[in-house]
PDB file of C-alpha atoms in Angstrom:
ATOM      1  CA  MET A 171      59.158 -66.137  34.441  1.00  0.00           C
ATOM      2  CA  LYS A 172      59.859 -68.472  31.542  1.00  0.00           C
ATOM      3  CA  ARG A 173      56.835 -67.170  29.619  1.00  0.00           C
ATOM      4  CA  SER A 174      57.960 -63.528  29.823  1.00  0.00           C
ATOM      5  CA  LYS A 175      61.434 -64.370  28.454  1.00  0.00           C
ATOM      6  CA  THR A 176      59.835 -66.233  25.559  1.00  0.00           C
ATOM      7  CA  MET A 177      57.549 -63.291  24.906  1.00  0.00           C
ATOM      8  CA  GLU A 178      60.484 -60.849  25.061  1.00  0.00           C
ATOM      9  CA  PHE A 179      62.392 -62.991  22.578  1.00  0.00           C
ATOM     10  CA  GLY A 180      59.375 -63.104  20.241  1.00  0.00           C
ATOM     11  CA  VAL A 181      58.877 -59.341  20.401  1.00  0.00           C
ATOM     12  CA  GLY A 182      62.584 -58.755  19.761  1.00  0.00           C
ATOM     13  CA  LEU A 183      62.532 -61.128  16.791  1.00  0.00           C
ATOM     14  CA  PHE A 184      59.423 -59.396  15.408  1.00  0.00           C
ATOM     15  CA  MET A 185      61.116 -55.983  15.729  1.00  0.00           C
ATOM     16  CA  LEU A 186      64.275 -57.266  14.001  1.00  0.00           C
ATOM     17  CA  VAL A 187      62.263 -58.617  11.059  1.00  0.00           C
ATOM     18  CA  GLY A 188      60.364 -55.310  10.846  1.00  0.00           C
ATOM     19  CA  ILE A 189      63.575 -53.257  10.783  1.00  0.00           C
ATOM     20  CA  LEU A 190      65.117 -55.519   8.105  1.00  0.00           C
ATOM     21  CA  GLY A 191      61.925 -55.136   6.058  1.00  0.00           C
ATOM     22  CA  LEU A 192      62.144 -51.336   6.284  1.00  0.00           C
ATOM     23  CA  VAL A 193      65.807 -51.396   5.202  1.00  0.00           C
ATOM     24  CA  PHE A 194      64.921 -53.622   2.229  1.00  0.00           C
ATOM     25  CA  LEU A 195      62.018 -51.347   1.270  1.00  0.00           C
ATOM     26  CA  GLY A 196      64.238 -48.267   1.544  1.00  0.00           C
ATOM     27  CA  LEU A 197      66.847 -49.832  -0.756  1.00  0.00           C
ATOM     28  CA  ARG A 198      64.191 -50.753  -3.326  1.00  0.00           C
ATOM     29  CA  VAL A 199      62.597 -47.274  -3.322  1.00  0.00           C
ATOM     30  CA  SER A 200      65.952 -45.464  -3.604  1.00  0.00           C
ATOM     31  CA  GLY A 201      67.111 -47.669  -6.479  1.00  0.00           C
ATOM     32  CA  MET A 202      70.211 -48.848  -4.642  1.00  0.00           C
ATOM     33  CA  THR A 203      71.181 -52.490  -4.947  1.00  0.00           C
ATOM     34  CA  LEU A 204      73.590 -54.739  -3.116  1.00  0.00           C
ATOM     35  CA  SER A 205      74.628 -56.543  -6.319  1.00  0.00           C
ATOM     36  CA  ALA A 206      77.784 -55.705  -8.237  1.00  0.00           C
ATOM     37  CA  PRO A 207      77.283 -53.647 -11.400  1.00  0.00           C
ATOM     38  CA  SER A 208      77.396 -55.588 -14.661  1.00  0.00           C
ATOM     39  CA  ASP A 209      79.364 -54.574 -17.752  1.00  0.00           C
ATOM     40  CA  THR A 210      78.481 -51.037 -18.787  1.00  0.00           C
ATOM     41  CA  PHE A 211      79.540 -48.286 -21.136  1.00  0.00           C
ATOM     42  CA  ARG A 212      79.553 -44.537 -20.561  1.00  0.00           C
ATOM     43  CA  VAL A 213      77.815 -41.713 -22.442  1.00  0.00           C
ATOM     44  CA  GLU A 214      77.263 -38.071 -21.521  1.00  0.00           C
ATOM     45  CA  ALA A 215      74.369 -35.656 -22.016  1.00  0.00           C
ATOM     46  CA  SER A 216      74.043 -31.933 -21.231  1.00  0.00           C
ATOM     47  CA  PHE A 217      70.850 -30.362 -19.894  1.00  0.00           C
ATOM     48  CA  SER A 218      70.021 -26.706 -19.207  1.00  0.00           C
ATOM     49  CA  ASN A 219      67.991 -27.747 -16.120  1.00  0.00           C
ATOM     50  CA  ILE A 220      68.045 -31.146 -14.401  1.00  0.00           C
ATOM     51  CA  GLY A 221      65.393 -30.346 -11.770  1.00  0.00           C
ATOM     52  CA  GLY A 222      65.723 -32.908  -8.964  1.00  0.00           C
ATOM     53  CA  LEU A 223      67.685 -35.539 -10.902  1.00  0.00           C
ATOM     54  CA  LYS A 224      70.193 -37.313  -8.671  1.00  0.00           C
ATOM     55  CA  PRO A 225      73.112 -39.709  -9.142  1.00  0.00           C
ATOM     56  CA  ARG A 226      71.979 -43.372  -9.286  1.00  0.00           C
ATOM     57  CA  ALA A 227      68.683 -42.332 -10.946  1.00  0.00           C
ATOM     58  CA  ARG A 228      67.313 -44.796 -13.493  1.00  0.00           C
ATOM     59  CA  VAL A 229      67.905 -44.540 -17.227  1.00  0.00           C
ATOM     60  CA  THR A 230      65.100 -46.192 -19.182  1.00  0.00           C
ATOM     61  CA  MET A 231      64.079 -47.101 -22.717  1.00  0.00           C
ATOM     62  CA  ALA A 232      60.414 -47.970 -23.324  1.00  0.00           C
ATOM     63  CA  GLY A 233      59.952 -48.211 -19.548  1.00  0.00           C
ATOM     64  CA  VAL A 234      62.763 -50.761 -19.075  1.00  0.00           C
ATOM     65  CA  THR A 235      65.735 -49.791 -16.900  1.00  0.00           C
ATOM     66  CA  VAL A 236      68.869 -49.907 -19.064  1.00  0.00           C
ATOM     67  CA  GLY A 237      71.312 -47.999 -16.876  1.00  0.00           C
ATOM     68  CA  ARG A 238      71.933 -45.467 -14.118  1.00  0.00           C
ATOM     69  CA  VAL A 239      73.069 -41.866 -13.763  1.00  0.00           C
ATOM     70  CA  GLU A 240      76.683 -42.071 -12.623  1.00  0.00           C
ATOM     71  CA  ALA A 241      77.525 -38.414 -12.002  1.00  0.00           C
ATOM     72  CA  ILE A 242      76.190 -34.883 -12.407  1.00  0.00           C
ATOM     73  CA  GLU A 243      78.503 -31.898 -12.717  1.00  0.00           C
ATOM     74  CA  LEU A 244      78.436 -28.330 -13.961  1.00  0.00           C
ATOM     75  CA  ASP A 245      80.020 -27.731 -17.356  1.00  0.00           C
ATOM     76  CA  PRO A 246      82.390 -24.768 -16.724  1.00  0.00           C
ATOM     77  CA  GLU A 247      82.314 -23.684 -20.375  1.00  0.00           C
ATOM     78  CA  TRP A 248      78.558 -23.597 -21.101  1.00  0.00           C
ATOM     79  CA  TYR A 249      77.175 -23.611 -17.511  1.00  0.00           C
ATOM     80  CA  ASP A 250      74.915 -26.560 -18.289  1.00  0.00           C
ATOM     81  CA  ALA A 251      74.533 -29.700 -16.225  1.00  0.00           C
ATOM     82  CA  ARG A 252      76.683 -32.499 -17.635  1.00  0.00           C
ATOM     83  CA  VAL A 253      75.153 -35.881 -16.782  1.00  0.00           C
ATOM     84  CA  VAL A 254      77.238 -39.050 -17.080  1.00  0.00           C
ATOM     85  CA  LEU A 255      75.173 -42.168 -17.859  1.00  0.00           C
ATOM     86  CA  ARG A 256      76.243 -45.793 -17.364  1.00  0.00           C
ATOM     87  CA  LEU A 257      74.283 -47.988 -19.773  1.00  0.00           C
ATOM     88  CA  ASN A 258      74.156 -51.781 -20.087  1.00  0.00           C
ATOM     89  CA  SER A 259      76.916 -53.042 -22.388  1.00  0.00           C
ATOM     90  CA  ASP A 260      74.441 -54.880 -24.637  1.00  0.00           C
ATOM     91  CA  LEU A 261      73.265 -51.436 -25.862  1.00  0.00           C
ATOM     92  CA  GLU A 262      76.740 -50.393 -27.003  1.00  0.00           C
ATOM     93  CA  GLY A 263      76.645 -50.052 -30.771  1.00  0.00           C
ATOM     94  CA  GLN A 264      72.819 -50.233 -30.749  1.00  0.00           C
ATOM     95  CA  LEU A 265      71.840 -46.627 -29.924  1.00  0.00           C
ATOM     96  CA  SER A 266      71.780 -44.274 -32.907  1.00  0.00           C
ATOM     97  CA  ARG A 267      73.756 -41.048 -32.728  1.00  0.00           C
ATOM     98  CA  ASP A 268      70.519 -39.002 -32.768  1.00  0.00           C
ATOM     99  CA  THR A 269      69.124 -40.702 -29.650  1.00  0.00           C
ATOM    100  CA  THR A 270      67.140 -38.293 -27.451  1.00  0.00           C
ATOM    101  CA  ALA A 271      67.574 -38.100 -23.655  1.00  0.00           C
ATOM    102  CA  ALA A 272      64.748 -36.499 -21.650  1.00  0.00           C
ATOM    103  CA  ILE A 273      64.391 -35.955 -17.906  1.00  0.00           C
ATOM    104  CA  LEU A 274      61.024 -37.403 -16.891  1.00  0.00           C
ATOM    105  CA  THR A 275      59.073 -37.670 -13.636  1.00  0.00           C
ATOM    106  CA  ALA A 276      57.409 -40.843 -12.388  1.00  0.00           C
ATOM    107  CA  GLY A 277      55.185 -41.877  -9.544  1.00  0.00           C
ATOM    108  CA  LEU A 278      53.576 -40.088  -6.649  1.00  0.00           C
ATOM    109  CA  LEU A 279      56.929 -39.315  -5.046  1.00  0.00           C
ATOM    110  CA  GLY A 280      58.096 -37.445  -8.133  1.00  0.00           C
ATOM    111  CA  GLU A 281      61.184 -39.555  -8.777  1.00  0.00           C
ATOM    112  CA  GLN A 282      63.055 -38.132 -11.748  1.00  0.00           C
ATOM    113  CA  TYR A 283      64.819 -40.335 -14.255  1.00  0.00           C
ATOM    114  CA  ILE A 284      66.180 -40.177 -17.796  1.00  0.00           C
ATOM    115  CA  GLY A 285      64.229 -41.654 -20.683  1.00  0.00           C
ATOM    116  CA  LEU A 286      66.018 -42.499 -23.920  1.00  0.00           C
ATOM    117  CA  SER A 287      64.334 -42.531 -27.345  1.00  0.00           C
ATOM    118  CA  ILE A 288      66.165 -43.998 -30.330  1.00  0.00           C
ATOM    119  CA  GLY A 289      66.446 -42.002 -33.547  1.00  0.00           C
ATOM    120  CA  GLY A 290      67.058 -43.229 -37.078  1.00  0.00           C
ATOM    121  CA  ASP A 291      70.688 -42.273 -37.731  1.00  0.00           C
ATOM    122  CA  PRO A 292      72.778 -45.210 -39.047  1.00  0.00           C
ATOM    123  CA  ASP A 293      75.781 -44.020 -36.975  1.00  0.00           C
ATOM    124  CA  VAL A 294      75.758 -45.354 -33.407  1.00  0.00           C
ATOM    125  CA  LEU A 295      76.911 -44.169 -29.978  1.00  0.00           C
ATOM    126  CA  GLN A 296      80.060 -45.714 -28.545  1.00  0.00           C
ATOM    127  CA  ASP A 297      81.698 -45.577 -25.119  1.00  0.00           C
ATOM    128  CA  GLY A 298      82.447 -41.939 -24.183  1.00  0.00           C
ATOM    129  CA  ASP A 299      80.174 -40.335 -26.807  1.00  0.00           C
ATOM    130  CA  ILE A 300      77.796 -37.439 -26.116  1.00  0.00           C
ATOM    131  CA  ILE A 301      74.025 -37.439 -26.600  1.00  0.00           C
ATOM    132  CA  ARG A 302      73.360 -34.090 -28.273  1.00  0.00           C
ATOM    133  CA  ASP A 303      69.537 -34.051 -28.372  1.00  0.00           C
ATOM    134  CA  THR A 304      68.261 -33.522 -24.802  1.00  0.00           C
ATOM    135  CA  GLN A 305      65.094 -32.273 -23.114  1.00  0.00           C
ATOM    136  CA  SER A 306      65.435 -30.626 -19.711  1.00  0.00           C
ATOM    137  CA  ALA A 307      63.290 -31.301 -16.678  1.00  0.00           C
ATOM    138  CA  LEU A 308      59.844 -29.748 -16.412  1.00  0.00           C
ATOM    139  CA  VAL A 309      59.958 -27.573 -13.287  1.00  0.00           C
ATOM    140  CA  LEU A 310      56.532 -27.059 -11.716  1.00  0.00           C
ATOM    141  CA  GLU A 311      57.499 -23.768 -10.063  1.00  0.00           C
ATOM    142  CA  GLU A 312      58.407 -22.232 -13.440  1.00  0.00           C
ATOM    143  CA  LEU A 313      55.068 -23.320 -14.919  1.00  0.00           C
ATOM    144  CA  ILE A 314      53.157 -21.769 -12.015  1.00  0.00           C
ATOM    145  CA  GLN A 315      55.160 -18.544 -12.361  1.00  0.00           C
ATOM    146  CA  GLN A 316      54.359 -18.344 -16.089  1.00  0.00           C
ATOM    147  CA  PHE A 317      50.671 -19.010 -15.401  1.00  0.00           C
ATOM    148  CA  ILE A 318      50.482 -16.279 -12.757  1.00  0.00           C
ATOM    149  CA  SER A 319      52.354 -13.735 -14.917  1.00  0.00           C
ATOM    150  CA  ASN A 320      49.968 -14.476 -17.810  1.00  0.00           C
ATOM    151  CA  MET A 321      46.962 -13.989 -15.500  1.00  0.00           C
ATOM    152  CA  VAL A 322      48.321 -10.643 -14.239  1.00  0.00           C
ATOM    153  CA  SER A 323      49.136  -9.335 -17.732  1.00  0.00           C
ATOM    154  CA  ASN A 324      45.589 -10.070 -19.028  1.00  0.00           C
TER     155      ASN A 324
END
C-alpha cells in the first residue's frame, strides 16, 4: 500500500513538472514574458498589408530584439494598418528619420515580426514620431495567384 502511494506521488509530481514545462515553452514561443517592461518610447508606422502580424510581435534591428508591437489599428483616413511600436529607450534619438520598417517572416512556424533598418538622415526619430518608409508583408497567397494568372495568360 505504501509503495503505491509513493508511486502515485511520483507520477503526480512528474505530471506537474511536465505541465509547467509546457507553460514555460508556450510563453517563450509566443514572445510573452512575465517581467515588467523596461523604459520605452513609441513610434508609429503604416503598412498597406500586415499579413499575420500580431500585437506583441518582435521588433528587431540586425536580428536583435529592440522592442514589441504594441497595437495594430485601421487608419480611417487612408485605410492602411497603423502599427504602434514600443522600442527600447536607449534607441530614442539614435534612429534616423529615414529608418525603414519591414514586415518579415521567420522560422518554420512563420512568425511575423518587424525589422528596422537605419538610414543616413541626420534628423532622428523621437517619441511619437512616424516611420514613413515601410515595406508590407509578403503574402504567399498573392504570389501564388500572380504565378497562376501568368501561367494562364501565356
